[in-house]
Amino acid sequence: MAFERVCAVSEVPEDGALRIELDDVDVAVVQFDGDFYALQDVCSHADFPLTDGDVDEVDGAPTIECALHGSCFDLRTGAPTNLPANKPVPVYPVRVEGDDVLVDVAAPLAAAAS
């Protein structure tokens, strides 16, 4: 795995998201209930940044909502939890070391289908 530092813990809003523009992909680093997640920052239904949406718990799952059409995505799996999106978004391994958030965009986790 090739983890790279993408931001400081303090840069990610509590129960919110931060857009990180990397060379190959834009990543949404999300903090929810003290846990950190990383996923591709684009809705699979429409080319719209997920970081513009709300982060919340829906039916027991931590999610981020696409502000354009309202689809939510499970932060753990990338799977959409409601329509109109029907395809998952890539999620990436993330870890926190001290005050640094590290993400491995070279090793996307297997996304779950809806």
Short mmCIF file of N, CA and C in Angstrom, two decimals:
data_model
loop_
_atom_site.label_atom_id
_atom_site.label_comp_id
_atom_site.label_asym_id
_atom_site.label_seq_id
_atom_site.Cartn_x
_atom_site.Cartn_y
_atom_site.Cartn_z
N MET A 1 0.84 -1.18 0.00
CA MET A 1 0.00 0.00 0.00
C MET A 1 0.88 1.24 0.00
N ALA A 2 0.38 2.28 -0.67
CA ALA A 2 1.13 3.52 -0.79
C ALA A 2 0.35 4.68 -0.18
N PHE A 3 0.30 4.71 1.13
CA PHE A 3 -0.41 5.80 1.80
C PHE A 3 0.36 7.10 1.63
N GLU A 4 -0.38 8.18 1.39
CA GLU A 4 0.23 9.50 1.32
C GLU A 4 -0.59 10.46 2.17
N ARG A 5 0.12 11.41 2.76
CA ARG A 5 -0.54 12.42 3.58
C ARG A 5 -1.36 13.32 2.67
N VAL A 6 -2.63 13.51 3.02
CA VAL A 6 -3.49 14.37 2.20
C VAL A 6 -3.92 15.64 2.93
N CYS A 7 -3.94 15.59 4.27
CA CYS A 7 -4.35 16.76 5.04
C CYS A 7 -4.08 16.53 6.52
N ALA A 8 -4.33 17.55 7.30
CA ALA A 8 -4.27 17.42 8.75
C ALA A 8 -5.66 17.06 9.27
N VAL A 9 -5.70 16.36 10.37
CA VAL A 9 -6.97 16.00 11.01
C VAL A 9 -7.81 17.25 11.24
N SER A 10 -7.18 18.32 11.69
CA SER A 10 -7.89 19.56 12.02
C SER A 10 -8.52 20.25 10.81
N GLU A 11 -8.11 19.88 9.60
CA GLU A 11 -8.67 20.49 8.39
C GLU A 11 -10.02 19.88 7.99
N VAL A 12 -10.32 18.69 8.49
CA VAL A 12 -11.55 18.00 8.12
C VAL A 12 -12.63 18.36 9.13
N PRO A 13 -13.71 19.00 8.68
CA PRO A 13 -14.75 19.39 9.63
C PRO A 13 -15.39 18.17 10.31
N GLU A 14 -15.75 18.35 11.57
CA GLU A 14 -16.46 17.29 12.28
C GLU A 14 -17.80 17.06 11.58
N ASP A 15 -18.11 15.79 11.31
CA ASP A 15 -19.32 15.43 10.57
C ASP A 15 -19.40 16.23 9.26
N GLY A 16 -18.27 16.27 8.55
CA GLY A 16 -18.19 17.00 7.30
C GLY A 16 -17.12 16.43 6.39
N ALA A 17 -16.89 17.11 5.28
CA ALA A 17 -15.97 16.60 4.26
C ALA A 17 -15.05 17.70 3.76
N LEU A 18 -13.88 17.26 3.30
CA LEU A 18 -12.87 18.15 2.72
C LEU A 18 -12.46 17.58 1.38
N ARG A 19 -12.47 18.42 0.34
CA ARG A 19 -12.05 18.00 -1.00
C ARG A 19 -10.54 18.11 -1.09
N ILE A 20 -9.90 17.02 -1.54
CA ILE A 20 -8.47 16.98 -1.75
C ILE A 20 -8.24 16.69 -3.24
N GLU A 21 -7.53 17.57 -3.93
CA GLU A 21 -7.25 17.38 -5.35
C GLU A 21 -5.87 16.75 -5.50
N LEU A 22 -5.84 15.49 -5.88
CA LEU A 22 -4.59 14.78 -6.13
C LEU A 22 -4.35 14.73 -7.63
N ASP A 23 -3.20 14.23 -8.05
CA ASP A 23 -2.86 14.19 -9.47
C ASP A 23 -3.86 13.39 -10.30
N ASP A 24 -4.27 12.22 -9.79
CA ASP A 24 -5.10 11.32 -10.58
C ASP A 24 -6.58 11.33 -10.22
N VAL A 25 -6.91 11.80 -9.02
CA VAL A 25 -8.30 11.70 -8.56
C VAL A 25 -8.56 12.76 -7.49
N ASP A 26 -9.79 13.25 -7.47
CA ASP A 26 -10.22 14.14 -6.38
C ASP A 26 -10.86 13.26 -5.32
N VAL A 27 -10.44 13.48 -4.08
CA VAL A 27 -10.87 12.63 -2.96
C VAL A 27 -11.65 13.46 -1.96
N ALA A 28 -12.72 12.89 -1.45
CA ALA A 28 -13.45 13.47 -0.32
C ALA A 28 -12.95 12.77 0.93
N VAL A 29 -12.31 13.53 1.81
CA VAL A 29 -11.93 13.01 3.12
C VAL A 29 -13.03 13.43 4.07
N VAL A 30 -13.64 12.45 4.71
CA VAL A 30 -14.83 12.68 5.51
C VAL A 30 -14.58 12.25 6.95
N GLN A 31 -15.03 13.09 7.88
CA GLN A 31 -15.02 12.72 9.28
C GLN A 31 -16.46 12.62 9.75
N PHE A 32 -16.79 11.47 10.33
CA PHE A 32 -18.13 11.29 10.88
C PHE A 32 -18.02 10.52 12.18
N ASP A 33 -18.54 11.11 13.21
CA ASP A 33 -18.58 10.48 14.52
C ASP A 33 -17.19 10.03 14.97
N GLY A 34 -16.17 10.84 14.63
CA GLY A 34 -14.80 10.56 15.03
C GLY A 34 -14.03 9.62 14.13
N ASP A 35 -14.68 9.03 13.14
CA ASP A 35 -14.02 8.14 12.18
C ASP A 35 -13.75 8.89 10.88
N PHE A 36 -12.69 8.45 10.18
CA PHE A 36 -12.32 9.07 8.92
C PHE A 36 -12.54 8.09 7.77
N TYR A 37 -12.99 8.64 6.64
CA TYR A 37 -13.26 7.87 5.44
C TYR A 37 -12.70 8.64 4.25
N ALA A 38 -12.45 7.92 3.15
CA ALA A 38 -12.00 8.57 1.92
C ALA A 38 -12.71 7.91 0.74
N LEU A 39 -13.26 8.73 -0.13
CA LEU A 39 -13.92 8.22 -1.33
C LEU A 39 -13.73 9.21 -2.45
N GLN A 40 -13.95 8.73 -3.65
CA GLN A 40 -13.81 9.61 -4.82
C GLN A 40 -14.85 10.71 -4.70
N ASP A 41 -14.43 11.93 -4.93
CA ASP A 41 -15.31 13.08 -4.73
C ASP A 41 -16.12 13.40 -5.97
N VAL A 42 -16.89 12.42 -6.40
CA VAL A 42 -17.80 12.65 -7.52
C VAL A 42 -18.96 11.66 -7.42
N CYS A 43 -20.16 12.17 -7.57
CA CYS A 43 -21.35 11.33 -7.55
C CYS A 43 -21.33 10.42 -8.79
N SER A 44 -21.69 9.15 -8.60
CA SER A 44 -21.71 8.22 -9.73
C SER A 44 -22.90 8.45 -10.65
N HIS A 45 -23.86 9.25 -10.22
CA HIS A 45 -25.04 9.54 -11.04
C HIS A 45 -24.82 10.77 -11.92
N ALA A 46 -24.16 11.75 -11.35
CA ALA A 46 -23.89 12.99 -12.09
C ALA A 46 -22.51 13.48 -11.67
N ASP A 47 -21.84 14.12 -12.56
CA ASP A 47 -20.49 14.60 -12.28
C ASP A 47 -20.56 15.81 -11.35
N PHE A 48 -20.78 15.54 -10.06
CA PHE A 48 -20.96 16.59 -9.07
C PHE A 48 -20.20 16.21 -7.81
N PRO A 49 -19.48 17.15 -7.19
CA PRO A 49 -18.67 16.82 -6.02
C PRO A 49 -19.52 16.44 -4.80
N LEU A 50 -19.18 15.32 -4.21
CA LEU A 50 -19.89 14.88 -3.01
C LEU A 50 -19.58 15.77 -1.81
N THR A 51 -18.43 16.42 -1.81
CA THR A 51 -18.08 17.27 -0.68
C THR A 51 -19.01 18.46 -0.51
N ASP A 52 -19.86 18.74 -1.50
CA ASP A 52 -20.85 19.80 -1.36
C ASP A 52 -22.06 19.36 -0.55
N GLY A 53 -22.15 18.05 -0.27
CA GLY A 53 -23.33 17.51 0.41
C GLY A 53 -23.14 17.33 1.91
N ASP A 54 -24.22 16.94 2.56
CA ASP A 54 -24.23 16.72 4.01
C ASP A 54 -23.73 15.34 4.37
N VAL A 55 -23.11 15.25 5.53
CA VAL A 55 -22.66 13.98 6.09
C VAL A 55 -23.57 13.67 7.26
N ASP A 56 -24.13 12.46 7.26
CA ASP A 56 -25.09 12.10 8.31
C ASP A 56 -25.18 10.58 8.41
N GLU A 57 -25.95 10.11 9.36
CA GLU A 57 -26.23 8.69 9.49
C GLU A 57 -27.62 8.43 8.93
N VAL A 58 -27.72 7.45 8.03
CA VAL A 58 -28.99 7.08 7.43
C VAL A 58 -29.17 5.58 7.59
N ASP A 59 -30.21 5.18 8.27
CA ASP A 59 -30.49 3.76 8.51
C ASP A 59 -29.28 3.04 9.10
N GLY A 60 -28.58 3.69 10.02
CA GLY A 60 -27.44 3.08 10.69
C GLY A 60 -26.13 3.15 9.94
N ALA A 61 -26.12 3.73 8.75
CA ALA A 61 -24.90 3.81 7.94
C ALA A 61 -24.41 5.25 7.87
N PRO A 62 -23.09 5.45 8.01
CA PRO A 62 -22.56 6.80 7.80
C PRO A 62 -22.59 7.10 6.31
N THR A 63 -23.16 8.25 5.94
CA THR A 63 -23.33 8.55 4.51
C THR A 63 -22.94 9.99 4.20
N ILE A 64 -22.72 10.21 2.90
CA ILE A 64 -22.57 11.55 2.36
C ILE A 64 -23.59 11.69 1.25
N GLU A 65 -24.24 12.84 1.20
CA GLU A 65 -25.31 13.08 0.24
C GLU A 65 -24.83 13.93 -0.92
N CYS A 66 -25.22 13.56 -2.12
CA CYS A 66 -24.96 14.40 -3.28
C CYS A 66 -25.95 15.57 -3.23
N ALA A 67 -25.42 16.77 -3.17
CA ALA A 67 -26.28 17.95 -3.04
C ALA A 67 -27.08 18.23 -4.32
N LEU A 68 -26.70 17.62 -5.44
CA LEU A 68 -27.39 17.89 -6.69
C LEU A 68 -28.73 17.16 -6.80
N HIS A 69 -28.74 15.85 -6.55
CA HIS A 69 -29.96 15.07 -6.72
C HIS A 69 -30.37 14.29 -5.47
N GLY A 70 -29.59 14.34 -4.41
CA GLY A 70 -30.00 13.72 -3.15
C GLY A 70 -29.60 12.28 -2.92
N SER A 71 -28.86 11.67 -3.83
CA SER A 71 -28.39 10.31 -3.57
C SER A 71 -27.40 10.34 -2.41
N CYS A 72 -27.46 9.31 -1.57
CA CYS A 72 -26.52 9.18 -0.47
C CYS A 72 -25.63 7.97 -0.73
N PHE A 73 -24.39 8.05 -0.24
CA PHE A 73 -23.43 6.96 -0.41
C PHE A 73 -22.88 6.55 0.94
N ASP A 74 -22.84 5.24 1.16
CA ASP A 74 -22.29 4.69 2.39
C ASP A 74 -20.79 4.99 2.41
N LEU A 75 -20.31 5.65 3.44
CA LEU A 75 -18.91 6.03 3.52
C LEU A 75 -17.99 4.82 3.64
N ARG A 76 -18.50 3.71 4.14
CA ARG A 76 -17.68 2.51 4.34
C ARG A 76 -17.49 1.72 3.06
N THR A 77 -18.48 1.74 2.18
CA THR A 77 -18.46 0.88 1.00
C THR A 77 -18.55 1.62 -0.33
N GLY A 78 -19.03 2.86 -0.29
CA GLY A 78 -19.25 3.61 -1.52
C GLY A 78 -20.57 3.30 -2.19
N ALA A 79 -21.33 2.37 -1.64
CA ALA A 79 -22.60 1.97 -2.25
C ALA A 79 -23.65 3.06 -2.07
N PRO A 80 -24.44 3.31 -3.14
CA PRO A 80 -25.53 4.27 -2.99
C PRO A 80 -26.62 3.67 -2.10
N THR A 81 -27.23 4.51 -1.28
CA THR A 81 -28.29 4.02 -0.39
C THR A 81 -29.66 4.39 -0.90
N ASN A 82 -29.72 5.21 -1.95
CA ASN A 82 -31.01 5.59 -2.54
C ASN A 82 -30.78 6.10 -3.97
N LEU A 83 -31.85 6.16 -4.72
CA LEU A 83 -31.82 6.65 -6.09
C LEU A 83 -31.70 8.17 -6.09
N PRO A 84 -31.27 8.76 -7.19
CA PRO A 84 -31.13 8.19 -8.52
C PRO A 84 -29.81 7.45 -8.76
N ALA A 85 -28.80 7.61 -7.90
CA ALA A 85 -27.55 6.87 -8.13
C ALA A 85 -27.79 5.38 -7.96
N ASN A 86 -27.19 4.58 -8.84
CA ASN A 86 -27.31 3.12 -8.72
C ASN A 86 -25.96 2.42 -8.85
N LYS A 87 -24.89 3.20 -8.91
CA LYS A 87 -23.54 2.64 -8.98
C LYS A 87 -22.73 3.18 -7.80
N PRO A 88 -21.86 2.34 -7.23
CA PRO A 88 -21.04 2.80 -6.11
C PRO A 88 -19.93 3.75 -6.57
N VAL A 89 -19.37 4.48 -5.63
CA VAL A 89 -18.19 5.29 -5.88
C VAL A 89 -17.00 4.61 -5.20
N PRO A 90 -15.81 4.76 -5.75
CA PRO A 90 -14.64 4.13 -5.14
C PRO A 90 -14.36 4.69 -3.74
N VAL A 91 -14.01 3.79 -2.83
CA VAL A 91 -13.56 4.18 -1.50
C VAL A 91 -12.12 3.74 -1.34
N TYR A 92 -11.38 4.45 -0.52
CA TYR A 92 -9.95 4.22 -0.38
C TYR A 92 -9.58 3.97 1.07
N PRO A 93 -8.54 3.16 1.28
CA PRO A 93 -8.05 2.97 2.65
C PRO A 93 -7.59 4.32 3.20
N VAL A 94 -7.91 4.55 4.46
CA VAL A 94 -7.52 5.79 5.13
C VAL A 94 -7.05 5.45 6.53
N ARG A 95 -6.06 6.19 7.00
CA ARG A 95 -5.63 6.02 8.38
C ARG A 95 -5.15 7.36 8.90
N VAL A 96 -5.18 7.46 10.22
CA VAL A 96 -4.74 8.68 10.89
C VAL A 96 -3.48 8.35 11.66
N GLU A 97 -2.45 9.15 11.44
CA GLU A 97 -1.19 9.01 12.18
C GLU A 97 -0.90 10.35 12.81
N GLY A 98 -1.06 10.43 14.12
CA GLY A 98 -0.88 11.71 14.80
C GLY A 98 -1.91 12.69 14.32
N ASP A 99 -1.46 13.82 13.75
CA ASP A 99 -2.37 14.84 13.22
C ASP A 99 -2.52 14.74 11.71
N ASP A 100 -2.02 13.67 11.11
CA ASP A 100 -2.05 13.53 9.66
C ASP A 100 -3.08 12.50 9.21
N VAL A 101 -3.79 12.83 8.13
CA VAL A 101 -4.70 11.89 7.48
C VAL A 101 -3.99 11.38 6.24
N LEU A 102 -3.88 10.06 6.14
CA LEU A 102 -3.22 9.41 5.01
C LEU A 102 -4.23 8.58 4.24
N VAL A 103 -4.11 8.61 2.91
CA VAL A 103 -5.02 7.87 2.04
C VAL A 103 -4.19 7.14 1.01
N ASP A 104 -4.66 5.93 0.62
CA ASP A 104 -4.03 5.17 -0.44
C ASP A 104 -4.97 5.09 -1.63
N VAL A 105 -4.81 6.02 -2.59
CA VAL A 105 -5.70 6.02 -3.75
C VAL A 105 -5.32 4.97 -4.78
N ALA A 106 -4.15 4.34 -4.61
CA ALA A 106 -3.73 3.30 -5.53
C ALA A 106 -4.38 1.96 -5.22
N ALA A 107 -5.06 1.87 -4.07
CA ALA A 107 -5.64 0.59 -3.66
C ALA A 107 -7.10 0.77 -3.24
N PRO A 108 -7.99 1.11 -4.21
CA PRO A 108 -9.40 1.26 -3.84
C PRO A 108 -9.95 -0.02 -3.24
N LEU A 109 -10.81 0.15 -2.24
CA LEU A 109 -11.47 -0.99 -1.62
C LEU A 109 -12.58 -1.47 -2.54
N ALA A 110 -12.91 -2.73 -2.46
CA ALA A 110 -14.00 -3.27 -3.28
C ALA A 110 -15.31 -2.59 -2.87
N ALA A 111 -15.97 -2.00 -3.82
CA ALA A 111 -17.24 -1.30 -3.54
C ALA A 111 -18.37 -2.31 -3.55
N ALA A 112 -19.31 -2.09 -2.68
CA ALA A 112 -20.48 -2.96 -2.61
C ALA A 112 -21.56 -2.44 -3.56
N ALA A 113 -22.22 -3.33 -4.21
CA ALA A 113 -23.32 -2.93 -5.10
C ALA A 113 -24.56 -2.66 -4.26
N SER A 114 -25.42 -1.83 -4.80
CA SER A 114 -26.66 -1.53 -4.08
C SER A 114 -27.68 -2.63 -4.25
#
